Short mmCIF file of C-alpha atoms in Angstrom, two decimals:
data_model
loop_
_atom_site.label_atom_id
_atom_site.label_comp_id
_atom_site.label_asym_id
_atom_site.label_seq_id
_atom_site.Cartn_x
_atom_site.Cartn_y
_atom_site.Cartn_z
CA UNK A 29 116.53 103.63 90.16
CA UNK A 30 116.86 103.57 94.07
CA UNK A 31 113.88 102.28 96.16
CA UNK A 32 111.87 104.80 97.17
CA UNK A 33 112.20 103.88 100.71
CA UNK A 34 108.82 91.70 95.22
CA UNK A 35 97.53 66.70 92.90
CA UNK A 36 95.44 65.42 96.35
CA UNK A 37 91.82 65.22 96.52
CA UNK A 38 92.24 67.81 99.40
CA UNK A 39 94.61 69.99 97.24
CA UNK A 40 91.92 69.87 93.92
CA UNK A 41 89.44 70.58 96.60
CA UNK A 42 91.40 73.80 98.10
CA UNK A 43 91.58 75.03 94.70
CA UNK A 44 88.32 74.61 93.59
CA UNK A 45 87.27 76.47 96.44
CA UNK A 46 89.47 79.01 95.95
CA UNK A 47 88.07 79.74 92.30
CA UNK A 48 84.52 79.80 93.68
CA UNK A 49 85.02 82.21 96.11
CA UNK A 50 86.48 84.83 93.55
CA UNK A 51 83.59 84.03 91.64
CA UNK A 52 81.32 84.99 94.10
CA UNK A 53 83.37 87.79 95.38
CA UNK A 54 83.07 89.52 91.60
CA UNK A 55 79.38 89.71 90.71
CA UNK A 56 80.12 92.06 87.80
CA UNK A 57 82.74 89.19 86.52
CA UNK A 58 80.17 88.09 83.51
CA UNK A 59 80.06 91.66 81.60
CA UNK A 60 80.66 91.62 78.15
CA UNK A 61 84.03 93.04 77.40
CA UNK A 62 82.34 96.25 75.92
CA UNK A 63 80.49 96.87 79.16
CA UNK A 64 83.75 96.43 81.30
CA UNK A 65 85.63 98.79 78.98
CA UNK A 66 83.03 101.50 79.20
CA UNK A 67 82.97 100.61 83.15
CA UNK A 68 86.84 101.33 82.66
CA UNK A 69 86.70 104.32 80.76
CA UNK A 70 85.69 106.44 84.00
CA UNK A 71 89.29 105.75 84.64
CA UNK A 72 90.99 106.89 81.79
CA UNK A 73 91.24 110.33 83.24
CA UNK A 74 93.38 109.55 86.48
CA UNK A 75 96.59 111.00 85.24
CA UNK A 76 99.15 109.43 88.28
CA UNK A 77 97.04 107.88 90.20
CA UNK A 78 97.07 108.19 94.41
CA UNK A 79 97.60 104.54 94.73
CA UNK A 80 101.42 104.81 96.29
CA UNK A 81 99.63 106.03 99.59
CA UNK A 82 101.82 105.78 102.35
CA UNK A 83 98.21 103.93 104.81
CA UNK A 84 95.04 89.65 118.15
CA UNK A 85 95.40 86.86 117.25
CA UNK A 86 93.08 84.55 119.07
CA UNK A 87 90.85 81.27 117.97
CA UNK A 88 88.77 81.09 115.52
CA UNK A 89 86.90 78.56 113.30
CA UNK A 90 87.13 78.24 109.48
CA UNK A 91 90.61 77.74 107.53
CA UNK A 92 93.88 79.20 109.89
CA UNK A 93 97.19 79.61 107.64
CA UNK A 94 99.80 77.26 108.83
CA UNK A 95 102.90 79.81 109.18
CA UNK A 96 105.54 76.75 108.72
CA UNK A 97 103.98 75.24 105.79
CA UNK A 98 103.59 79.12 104.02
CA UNK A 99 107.97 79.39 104.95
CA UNK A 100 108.39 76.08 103.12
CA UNK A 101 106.35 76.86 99.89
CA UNK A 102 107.33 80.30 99.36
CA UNK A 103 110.03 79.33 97.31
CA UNK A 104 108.44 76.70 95.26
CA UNK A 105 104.65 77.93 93.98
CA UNK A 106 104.68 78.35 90.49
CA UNK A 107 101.12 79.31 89.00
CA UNK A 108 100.00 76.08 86.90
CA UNK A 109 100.40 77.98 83.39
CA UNK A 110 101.84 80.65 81.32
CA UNK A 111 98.61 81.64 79.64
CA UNK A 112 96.79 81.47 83.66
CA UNK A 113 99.39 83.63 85.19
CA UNK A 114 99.76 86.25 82.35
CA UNK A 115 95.96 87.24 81.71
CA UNK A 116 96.70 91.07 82.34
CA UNK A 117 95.71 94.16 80.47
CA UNK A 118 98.00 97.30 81.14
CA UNK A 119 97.34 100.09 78.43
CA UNK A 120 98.91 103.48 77.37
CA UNK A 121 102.13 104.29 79.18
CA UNK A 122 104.31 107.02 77.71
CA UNK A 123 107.37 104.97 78.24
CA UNK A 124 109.43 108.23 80.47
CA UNK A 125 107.29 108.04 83.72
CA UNK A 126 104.85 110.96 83.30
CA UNK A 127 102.19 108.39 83.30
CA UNK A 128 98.69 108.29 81.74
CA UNK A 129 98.14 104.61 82.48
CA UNK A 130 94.68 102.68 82.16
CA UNK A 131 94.43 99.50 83.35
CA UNK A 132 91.53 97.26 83.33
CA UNK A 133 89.85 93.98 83.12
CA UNK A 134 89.04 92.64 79.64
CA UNK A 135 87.36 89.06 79.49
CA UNK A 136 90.00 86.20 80.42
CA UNK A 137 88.54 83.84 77.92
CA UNK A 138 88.19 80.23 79.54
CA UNK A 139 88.48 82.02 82.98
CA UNK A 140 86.90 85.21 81.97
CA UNK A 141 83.95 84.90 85.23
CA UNK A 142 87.22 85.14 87.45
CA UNK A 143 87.54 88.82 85.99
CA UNK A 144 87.94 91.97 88.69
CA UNK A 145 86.36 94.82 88.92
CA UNK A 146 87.41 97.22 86.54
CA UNK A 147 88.23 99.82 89.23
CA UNK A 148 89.93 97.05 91.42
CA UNK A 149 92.48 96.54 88.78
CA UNK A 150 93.28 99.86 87.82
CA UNK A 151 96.10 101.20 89.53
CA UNK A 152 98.30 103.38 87.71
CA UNK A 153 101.53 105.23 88.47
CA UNK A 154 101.81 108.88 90.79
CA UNK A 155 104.13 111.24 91.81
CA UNK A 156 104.56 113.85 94.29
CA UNK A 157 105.17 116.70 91.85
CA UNK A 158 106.73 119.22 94.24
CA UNK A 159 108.50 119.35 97.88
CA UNK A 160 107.16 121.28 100.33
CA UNK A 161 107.71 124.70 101.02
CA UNK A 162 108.11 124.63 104.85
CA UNK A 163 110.58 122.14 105.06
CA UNK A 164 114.20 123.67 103.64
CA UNK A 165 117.09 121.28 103.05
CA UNK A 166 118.95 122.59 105.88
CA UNK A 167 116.39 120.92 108.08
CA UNK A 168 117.48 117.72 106.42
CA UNK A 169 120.78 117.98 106.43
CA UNK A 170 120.56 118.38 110.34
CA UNK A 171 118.66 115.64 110.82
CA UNK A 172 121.03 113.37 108.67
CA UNK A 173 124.09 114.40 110.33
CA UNK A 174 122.00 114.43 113.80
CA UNK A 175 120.32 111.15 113.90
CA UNK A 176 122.31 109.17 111.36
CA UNK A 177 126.21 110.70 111.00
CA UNK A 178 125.67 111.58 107.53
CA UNK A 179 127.41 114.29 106.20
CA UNK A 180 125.48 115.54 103.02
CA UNK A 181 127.56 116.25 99.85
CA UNK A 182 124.46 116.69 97.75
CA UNK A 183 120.35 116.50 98.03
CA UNK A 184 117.93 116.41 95.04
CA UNK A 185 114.39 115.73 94.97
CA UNK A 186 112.82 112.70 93.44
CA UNK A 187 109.40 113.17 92.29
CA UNK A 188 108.86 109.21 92.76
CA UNK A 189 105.86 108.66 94.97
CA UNK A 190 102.68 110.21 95.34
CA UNK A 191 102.22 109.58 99.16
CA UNK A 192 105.74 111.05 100.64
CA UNK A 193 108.62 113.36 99.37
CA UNK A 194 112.17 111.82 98.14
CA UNK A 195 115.24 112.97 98.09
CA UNK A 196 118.43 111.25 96.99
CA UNK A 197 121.44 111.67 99.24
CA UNK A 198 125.17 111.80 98.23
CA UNK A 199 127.45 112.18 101.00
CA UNK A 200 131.06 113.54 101.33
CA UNK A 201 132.50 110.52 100.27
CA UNK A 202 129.91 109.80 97.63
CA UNK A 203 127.95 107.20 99.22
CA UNK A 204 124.36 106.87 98.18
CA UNK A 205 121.15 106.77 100.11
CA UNK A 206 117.50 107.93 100.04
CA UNK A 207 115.22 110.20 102.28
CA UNK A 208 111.36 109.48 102.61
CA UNK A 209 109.73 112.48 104.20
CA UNK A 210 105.89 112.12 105.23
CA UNK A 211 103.79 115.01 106.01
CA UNK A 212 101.80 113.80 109.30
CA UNK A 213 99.19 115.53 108.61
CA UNK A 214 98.12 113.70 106.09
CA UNK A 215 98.45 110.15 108.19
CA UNK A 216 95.88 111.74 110.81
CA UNK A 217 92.62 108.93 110.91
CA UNK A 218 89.86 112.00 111.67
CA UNK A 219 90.37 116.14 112.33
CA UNK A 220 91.04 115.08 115.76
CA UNK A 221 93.58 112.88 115.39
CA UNK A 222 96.67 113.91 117.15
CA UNK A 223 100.42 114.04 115.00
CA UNK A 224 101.30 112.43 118.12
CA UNK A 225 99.35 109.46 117.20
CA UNK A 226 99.70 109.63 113.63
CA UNK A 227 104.09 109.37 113.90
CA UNK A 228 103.33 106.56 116.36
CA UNK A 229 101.64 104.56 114.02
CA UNK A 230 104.39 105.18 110.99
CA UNK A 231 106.94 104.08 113.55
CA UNK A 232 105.43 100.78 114.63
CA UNK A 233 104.77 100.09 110.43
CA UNK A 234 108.32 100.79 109.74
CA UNK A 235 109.84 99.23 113.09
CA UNK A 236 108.10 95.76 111.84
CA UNK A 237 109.71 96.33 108.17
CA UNK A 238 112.95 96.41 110.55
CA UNK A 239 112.28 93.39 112.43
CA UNK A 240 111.16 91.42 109.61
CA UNK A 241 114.44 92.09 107.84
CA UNK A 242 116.21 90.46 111.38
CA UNK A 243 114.41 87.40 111.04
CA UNK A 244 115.23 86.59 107.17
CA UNK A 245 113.27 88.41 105.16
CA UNK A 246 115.95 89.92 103.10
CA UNK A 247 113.64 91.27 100.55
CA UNK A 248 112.47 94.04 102.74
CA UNK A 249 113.66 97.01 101.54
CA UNK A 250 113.54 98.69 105.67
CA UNK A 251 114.93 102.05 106.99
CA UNK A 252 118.71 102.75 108.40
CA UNK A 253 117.69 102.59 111.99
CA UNK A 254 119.22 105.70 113.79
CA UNK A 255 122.22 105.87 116.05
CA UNK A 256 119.58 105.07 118.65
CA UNK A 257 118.20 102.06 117.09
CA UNK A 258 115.17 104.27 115.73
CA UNK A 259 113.76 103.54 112.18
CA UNK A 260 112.73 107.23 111.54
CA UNK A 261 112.87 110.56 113.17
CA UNK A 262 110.30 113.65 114.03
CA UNK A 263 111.50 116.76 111.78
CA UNK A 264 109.85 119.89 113.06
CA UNK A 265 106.06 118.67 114.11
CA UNK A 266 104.78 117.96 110.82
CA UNK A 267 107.27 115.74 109.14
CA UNK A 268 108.38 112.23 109.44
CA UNK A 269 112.09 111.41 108.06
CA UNK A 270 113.47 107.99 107.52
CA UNK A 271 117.04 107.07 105.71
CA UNK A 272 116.66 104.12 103.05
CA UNK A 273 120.07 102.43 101.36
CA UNK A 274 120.46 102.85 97.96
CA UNK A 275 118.78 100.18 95.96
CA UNK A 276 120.12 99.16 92.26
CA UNK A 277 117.83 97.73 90.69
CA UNK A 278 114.46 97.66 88.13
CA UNK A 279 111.63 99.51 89.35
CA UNK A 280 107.94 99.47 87.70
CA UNK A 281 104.76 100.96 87.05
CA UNK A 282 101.23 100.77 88.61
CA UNK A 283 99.10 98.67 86.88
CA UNK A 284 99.80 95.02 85.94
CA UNK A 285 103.11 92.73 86.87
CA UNK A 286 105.39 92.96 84.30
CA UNK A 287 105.37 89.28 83.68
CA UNK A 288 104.25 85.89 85.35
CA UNK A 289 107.97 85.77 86.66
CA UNK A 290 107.12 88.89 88.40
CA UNK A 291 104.06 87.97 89.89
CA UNK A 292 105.18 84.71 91.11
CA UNK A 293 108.50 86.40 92.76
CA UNK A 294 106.01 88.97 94.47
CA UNK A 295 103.64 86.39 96.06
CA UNK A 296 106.80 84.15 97.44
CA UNK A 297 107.68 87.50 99.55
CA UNK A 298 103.85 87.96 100.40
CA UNK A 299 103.37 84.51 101.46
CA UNK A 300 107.01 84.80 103.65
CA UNK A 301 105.50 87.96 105.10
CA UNK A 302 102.22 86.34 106.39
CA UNK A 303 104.40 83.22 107.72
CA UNK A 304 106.20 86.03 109.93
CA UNK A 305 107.01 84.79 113.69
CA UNK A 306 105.39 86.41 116.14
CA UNK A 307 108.59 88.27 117.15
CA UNK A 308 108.90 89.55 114.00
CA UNK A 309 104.43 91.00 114.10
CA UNK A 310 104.96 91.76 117.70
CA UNK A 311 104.39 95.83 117.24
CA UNK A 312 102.69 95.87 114.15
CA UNK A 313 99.54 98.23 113.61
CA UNK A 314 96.38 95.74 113.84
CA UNK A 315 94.51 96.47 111.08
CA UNK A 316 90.96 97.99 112.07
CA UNK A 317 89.13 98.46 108.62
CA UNK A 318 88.30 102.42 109.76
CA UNK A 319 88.00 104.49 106.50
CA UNK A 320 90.53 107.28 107.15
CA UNK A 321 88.85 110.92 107.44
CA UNK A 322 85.97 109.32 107.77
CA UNK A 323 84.38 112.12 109.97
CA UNK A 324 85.16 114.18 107.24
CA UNK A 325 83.47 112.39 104.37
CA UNK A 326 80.35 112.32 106.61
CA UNK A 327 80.64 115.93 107.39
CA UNK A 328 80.81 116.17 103.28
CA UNK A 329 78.09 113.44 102.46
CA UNK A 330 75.05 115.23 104.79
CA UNK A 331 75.81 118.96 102.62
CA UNK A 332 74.53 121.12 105.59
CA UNK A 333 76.19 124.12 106.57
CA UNK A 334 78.86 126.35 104.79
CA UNK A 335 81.66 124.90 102.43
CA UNK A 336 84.78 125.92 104.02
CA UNK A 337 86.65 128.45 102.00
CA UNK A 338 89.55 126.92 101.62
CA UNK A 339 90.85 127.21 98.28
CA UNK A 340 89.57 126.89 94.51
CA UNK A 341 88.53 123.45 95.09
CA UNK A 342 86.45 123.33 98.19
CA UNK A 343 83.35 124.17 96.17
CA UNK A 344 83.23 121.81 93.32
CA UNK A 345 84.65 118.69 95.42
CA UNK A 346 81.77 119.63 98.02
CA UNK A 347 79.05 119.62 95.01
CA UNK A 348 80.05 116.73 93.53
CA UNK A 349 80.24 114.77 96.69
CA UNK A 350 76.87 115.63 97.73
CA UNK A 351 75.64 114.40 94.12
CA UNK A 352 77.12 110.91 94.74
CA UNK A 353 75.81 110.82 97.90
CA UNK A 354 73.56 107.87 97.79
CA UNK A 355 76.27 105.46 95.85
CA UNK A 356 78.43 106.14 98.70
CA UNK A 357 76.48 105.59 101.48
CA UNK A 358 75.13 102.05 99.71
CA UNK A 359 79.23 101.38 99.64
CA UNK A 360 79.67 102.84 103.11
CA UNK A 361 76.71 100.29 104.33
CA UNK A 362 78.33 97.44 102.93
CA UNK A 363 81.59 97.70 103.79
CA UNK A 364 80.03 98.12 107.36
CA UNK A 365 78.61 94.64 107.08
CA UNK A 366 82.23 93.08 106.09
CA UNK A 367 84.10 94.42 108.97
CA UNK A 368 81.86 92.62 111.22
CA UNK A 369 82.45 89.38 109.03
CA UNK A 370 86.57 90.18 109.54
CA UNK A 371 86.08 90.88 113.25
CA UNK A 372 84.27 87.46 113.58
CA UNK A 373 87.61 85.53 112.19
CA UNK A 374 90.23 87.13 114.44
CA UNK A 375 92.52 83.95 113.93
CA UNK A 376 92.69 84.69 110.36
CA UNK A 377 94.78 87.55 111.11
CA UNK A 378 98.37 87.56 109.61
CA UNK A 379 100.70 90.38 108.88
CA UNK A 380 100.48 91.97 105.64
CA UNK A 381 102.62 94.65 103.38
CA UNK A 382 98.72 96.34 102.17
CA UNK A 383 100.16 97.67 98.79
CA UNK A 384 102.25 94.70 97.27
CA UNK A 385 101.31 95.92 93.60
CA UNK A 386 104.52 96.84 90.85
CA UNK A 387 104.71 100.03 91.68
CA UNK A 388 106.18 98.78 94.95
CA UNK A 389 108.48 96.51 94.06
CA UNK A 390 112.12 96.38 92.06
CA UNK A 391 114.24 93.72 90.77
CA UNK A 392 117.79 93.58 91.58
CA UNK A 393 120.97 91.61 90.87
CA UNK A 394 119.89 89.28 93.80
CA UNK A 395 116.35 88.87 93.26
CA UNK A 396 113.21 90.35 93.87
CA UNK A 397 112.48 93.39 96.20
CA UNK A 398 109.40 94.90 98.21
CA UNK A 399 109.54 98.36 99.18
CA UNK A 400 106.91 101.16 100.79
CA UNK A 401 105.94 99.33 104.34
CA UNK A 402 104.50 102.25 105.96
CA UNK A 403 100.99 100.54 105.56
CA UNK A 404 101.63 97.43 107.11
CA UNK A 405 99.37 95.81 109.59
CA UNK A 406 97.92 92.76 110.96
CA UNK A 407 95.35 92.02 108.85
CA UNK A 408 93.08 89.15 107.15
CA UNK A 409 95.23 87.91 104.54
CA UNK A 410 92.89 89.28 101.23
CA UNK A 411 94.18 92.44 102.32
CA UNK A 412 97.02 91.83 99.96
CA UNK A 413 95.94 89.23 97.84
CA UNK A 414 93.06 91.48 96.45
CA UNK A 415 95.70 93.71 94.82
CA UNK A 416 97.59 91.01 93.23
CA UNK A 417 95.24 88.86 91.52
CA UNK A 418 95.11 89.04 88.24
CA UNK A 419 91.27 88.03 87.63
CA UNK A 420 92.13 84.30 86.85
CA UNK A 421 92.13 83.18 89.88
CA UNK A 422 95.66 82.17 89.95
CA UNK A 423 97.42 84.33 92.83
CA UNK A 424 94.23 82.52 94.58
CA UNK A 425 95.04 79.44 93.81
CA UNK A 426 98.49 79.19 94.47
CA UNK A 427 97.68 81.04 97.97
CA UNK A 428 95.33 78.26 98.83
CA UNK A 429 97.83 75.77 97.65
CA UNK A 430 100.41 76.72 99.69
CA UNK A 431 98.74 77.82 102.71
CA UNK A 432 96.06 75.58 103.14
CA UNK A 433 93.29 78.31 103.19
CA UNK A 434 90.91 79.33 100.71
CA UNK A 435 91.08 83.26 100.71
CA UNK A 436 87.43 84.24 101.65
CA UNK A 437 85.07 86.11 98.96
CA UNK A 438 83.92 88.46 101.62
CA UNK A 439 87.37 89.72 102.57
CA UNK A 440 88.28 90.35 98.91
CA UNK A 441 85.19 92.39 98.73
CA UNK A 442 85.88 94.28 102.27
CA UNK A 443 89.27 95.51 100.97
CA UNK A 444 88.06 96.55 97.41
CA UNK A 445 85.42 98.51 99.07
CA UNK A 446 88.15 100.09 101.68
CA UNK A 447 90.06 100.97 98.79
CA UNK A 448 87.16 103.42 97.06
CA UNK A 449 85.93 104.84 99.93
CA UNK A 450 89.71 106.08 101.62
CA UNK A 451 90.31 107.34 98.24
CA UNK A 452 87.03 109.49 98.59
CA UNK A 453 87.53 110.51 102.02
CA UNK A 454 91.25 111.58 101.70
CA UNK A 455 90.64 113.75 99.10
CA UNK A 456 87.30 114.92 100.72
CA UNK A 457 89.59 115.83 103.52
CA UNK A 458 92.42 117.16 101.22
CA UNK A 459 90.14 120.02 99.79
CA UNK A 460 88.42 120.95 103.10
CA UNK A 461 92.18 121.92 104.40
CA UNK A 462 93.71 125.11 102.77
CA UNK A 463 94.94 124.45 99.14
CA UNK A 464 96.21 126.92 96.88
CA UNK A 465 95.10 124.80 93.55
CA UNK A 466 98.55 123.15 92.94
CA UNK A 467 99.48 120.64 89.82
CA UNK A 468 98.81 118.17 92.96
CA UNK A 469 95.53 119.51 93.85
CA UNK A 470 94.11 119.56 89.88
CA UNK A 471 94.93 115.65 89.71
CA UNK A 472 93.43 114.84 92.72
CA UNK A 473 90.16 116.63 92.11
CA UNK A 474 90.41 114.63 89.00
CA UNK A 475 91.10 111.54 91.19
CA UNK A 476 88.08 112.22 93.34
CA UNK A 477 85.44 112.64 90.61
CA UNK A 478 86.15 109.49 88.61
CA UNK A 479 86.63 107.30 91.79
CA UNK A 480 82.89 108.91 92.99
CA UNK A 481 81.56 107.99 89.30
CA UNK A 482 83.12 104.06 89.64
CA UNK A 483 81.11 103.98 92.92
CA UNK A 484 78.04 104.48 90.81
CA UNK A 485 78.58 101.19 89.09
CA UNK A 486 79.06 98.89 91.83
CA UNK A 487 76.59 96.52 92.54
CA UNK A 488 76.41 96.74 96.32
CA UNK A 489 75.79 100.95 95.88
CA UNK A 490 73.73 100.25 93.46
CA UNK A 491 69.72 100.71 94.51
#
């Protein structure tokens, strides 16, 4: 498929302290495996999940990765063993890609206290079930030839991602590539937020995927830059276009890695995209922890005034945000509290991918591939390693062993909570615009109800 665009005292000390931080960042971790499944079962019902969104450094005390020494180990972690790196639990795929996957922590046995979340580990796969209306082919074709020379033989859509359109290109010659379209709208931070701002931000995220590519990250799946150097264009005022190559290769569902092979090949590129030179992070986004649409989900959470009448959805997603009201502010206070613990570390800062899961990654003839950078920033380093780790502690581990710092408890926690609460928002936001009660629109209702009920079961919005 193409890419939609992979013992010391003081080392047994680094990973002890690695393993007690994920304890303490997981205080759910001791459930009984019936109690995490029923936890789980809230998530049974997200039919192709949202999670293929497409979403400073200065001193500091505590631990500081060592850029160097994360370049040299890249290549040589390997997780201690098989039965530590291959604790995951990926259920019910239908094998063809129309996915109704439920994935979730079970007990990990003689690691079982390192368990996530059951929420935290259940990403499962999404598409984008239909192109938009106002944006015809023609409007492509122009931009192709335009901005990249690329006469169009042939364009069909690829319902492949559930944050941007896809179309595969042929050309006259019968050349491959493929388009990523993203609707700006939906990249806007509040109401107010300008397209302006919102295409600015895309193009710094997907510039860095470009110069991180120059300085030997071949992995990086980045945009055809333009004939002017540019790594996407501006199509009409809504849309966003960027040309991708043609990748040959495995691709893979949300959910767990497909093996420990897998998951080791995807933290080597994570850990070479942290060690990035500073040329290479220079125009990155900086990571501010803001909950996107969050004026939005506050305008939703207080339940004064009229619903907006903006299609069959407005109601109910107002209702049933106002019933899990109190849950979500509890979440909304925490996650408060960890962005001041983040903003106190600035010189943990490091650039990050933010979505290094399966769904974004493929394996090719030459190795491993990561694809989908549109949400990369300058950030603490959890903001990836959350995703990753498996619930034994491993992807922990072997970050701490090759890095030299203990990924912080806190930090884990901050980006779980993010996680929840832009999923809320963006589909608070989502049915407060017009919406005309699309296949889309039904699954992301669906989306925004169990999400609010997993709130409900988190400690810190718990009373």
């Amino acid at each position: 498929m193409a890419a939609r665009t992979a013992a010391s005292p003081r080392k047994t000390a680094t990973r002890a302290s690695a393993r007690s931080t994920y304890a303490s960042a997981c205080p759910g971790a001791a459930a009984t495996a019936a109690s995490q499944a029923a936890s789980a079962s809230t998530y049974r019902s997200r039919i192709r999940s949202r999670y293929a969104r497409k979403t400073s450094e200065s001193g500091s005390s505590g631990s500081t990765a060592n850029p160097e020494r994360i370049w040299r180990s890249a290549s040589s972690y390997r997780p201690e063993s098989a039965s530590s790196r291959a604790r995951w639990y990926a259920c019910a795929a239908d094998g063809r890609g129309s996915s109704d996957i439920s994935t979730w922590c079970q007990p990990a046995g003689d690691r079982g206290e390192n368990r996530l979340p059951a929420l935290s580990a259940a990403f499962q796969g999404g598409r984008v079930l239909t192109p938009p209306d106002d944006l015809p082919e023609d409007l492509l074709r122009a931009a192709l030839l335009r901005d990249w020379g690329l006469r169009v033989g042939s364009l069909e859509y690829r319902a492949v991602g559930r944050g941007s359109h896809h179309w595969e290109v042929t050309d006259a010659e019968g050349g491959r590539r493929f388009v990523s379209v993203d609707e700006l709208t939906t990249k806007r931070l509040t109401l107010t937020d300008p397209l302006d701002a919102a295409y600015a931000r895309l193009r710094a995220a997907l510039g860095t995927a470009r110069r991180l590519r120059e300085h030997g990250r071949g992995f990086v799946v980045a945009p055809i830059p333009t004939s002017g150097g540019e790594p996407l264009v501006r199509v009409g005022d809504r849309f966003a276009l960027a040309l991708y190559p043609y990748v040959d290769g495995e691709s893979f569902r949300w959910g767990a890695f497909s093996s420990a092979a897998h998951l080791r090949g995807v933290l080597d590129m994570v850990l070479a995209v942290h060690a990035a030179p500073a040329a290479a992070r220079a125009h990155a986004p900086v990571d501010d922890f803001a909950i996107p649409h969050f004026d939005e989900l506050e305008l939703g959470l207080a339940g004064t005034g009229d619903v907006p009448d903006t299609g069959p959805y407005a109601g109910p997603a107002a209702r049933l945000l106002v019933t899990h009201a109190a849950p979500v502010r509890r979440l909304l206070a925490r996650h408060g509290e960890l962005v001041r613990a983040a903003r106190a570390q600035p010189g943990r800062m490091v650039l990050t991918h933010g979505e290094p899961h399966p769904g974004n990654t493929m394996r090719t003839v030459d190795g491993w591939r990561l694809i989908d950078w549109d949400t990369v920033r300058v950030a603490p380093p959890e903001r990836d390693l959350w995703l990753m780790e498996p619930g034994d502690g491993s992807v922990l581990d072997g970050y701490a062993e090759a890095t030299g710092a203990a990924p912080l408890a806190e930090m884990l926690e901050l980006y779980r909570s993010w996680w929840h609460l832009a999923d809320v928002a963006e589909e608070t936001s989502r049915f407060r615009a017009p919406h005309a009660g699309t296949e889309d629109d039904d699954e992301s209702f669906t989306i925004l109800r169990s999400v609010l009920e997993h709130i409900g079961t988190l400690p810190a919005a718990r009373v």
